[in-house]
Amino acid sequence: MTQYRLMMLGPPGAGKGTQAKRIAERLDIPHVSTGDMLREARRKGTELGKKAAEFMNAGDLVPDDVVIGIVRERLEEEDAAGGFILDGFPRTRPQAEALAEMGVELDAVINIDVSDDEVINRLGGRLSCPSCGAVYHEEAKPPSKDNICDECGHEGLITRDDDRPEAIKQRLKGYHKQTAPLIEFYEKEGVLKNVSGVGDPNSVTEAIVSELEDL
Ligand SMILES: [Zn+2]
């Protein structure tokens, strides 16, 4: 059986979440999103969830050991035995090393390549629904009715604090400092697949799928 142990890499706004979800469906493997898992663990009130909540509620990054613990538990679940696609983890070199120490070998790391200017452009126009979390874009993906969420009908879309210009610059800085070094790390491991993140999401999905064909 072909195993697909995959990971998504790329700057904020590259479309990692969207693409990871699509690839997961296509290959019938779980989409392991640390963001989703942290929110879920917090909701369920697990031991790690409670720990994570302390940091999330304070607006701080959840420390490596907590994130690693959550990922380890998730990858031990039965549905991940045939493969998975990691989204949002590893985000730092120590996390990548911890993943390797867990004995997890990745078959492919998909690096979605998007320039800083493009990231600023995309995130800068982002509108979010405060009720259901649906995400829109002023130019690229406006809601069908002005200021009303297509998904849940909520009136009043907002710009999340994360998507304000200063915050975007901070996030990019963090990405270049902490996460971009993983490109070289996985290139050396021989598993890096570069895919351009520019263009419509369907063509990006197809480019990823074709990169995975030779696995
Ligand atoms: Zn909504």
mmCIF file of N, CA and C in Angstrom, residues 45 63 102 205:
data_model
loop_
_atom_site.group_PDB
_atom_site.id
_atom_site.type_symbol
_atom_site.label_atom_id
_atom_site.label_comp_id
_atom_site.label_asym_id
_atom_site.label_seq_id
_atom_site.Cartn_x
_atom_site.Cartn_y
_atom_site.Cartn_z
ATOM 1 N N GLY A 45 -11.302 20.065 26.484
ATOM 2 C CA GLY A 45 -10.734 20.201 27.819
ATOM 3 C C GLY A 45 -9.788 19.080 28.204
ATOM 4 N N PRO A 63 3.712 26.619 23.120
ATOM 5 C CA PRO A 63 5.099 26.132 23.069
ATOM 6 C C PRO A 63 5.243 24.781 22.361
ATOM 7 N N MET A 102 10.215 11.186 16.742
ATOM 8 C CA MET A 102 9.042 10.326 16.962
ATOM 9 C C MET A 102 9.066 9.135 16.007
ATOM 10 N N THR A 205 -3.893 22.758 -6.814
ATOM 11 C CA THR A 205 -4.181 21.381 -6.378
ATOM 12 C C THR A 205 -3.633 20.370 -7.391
#
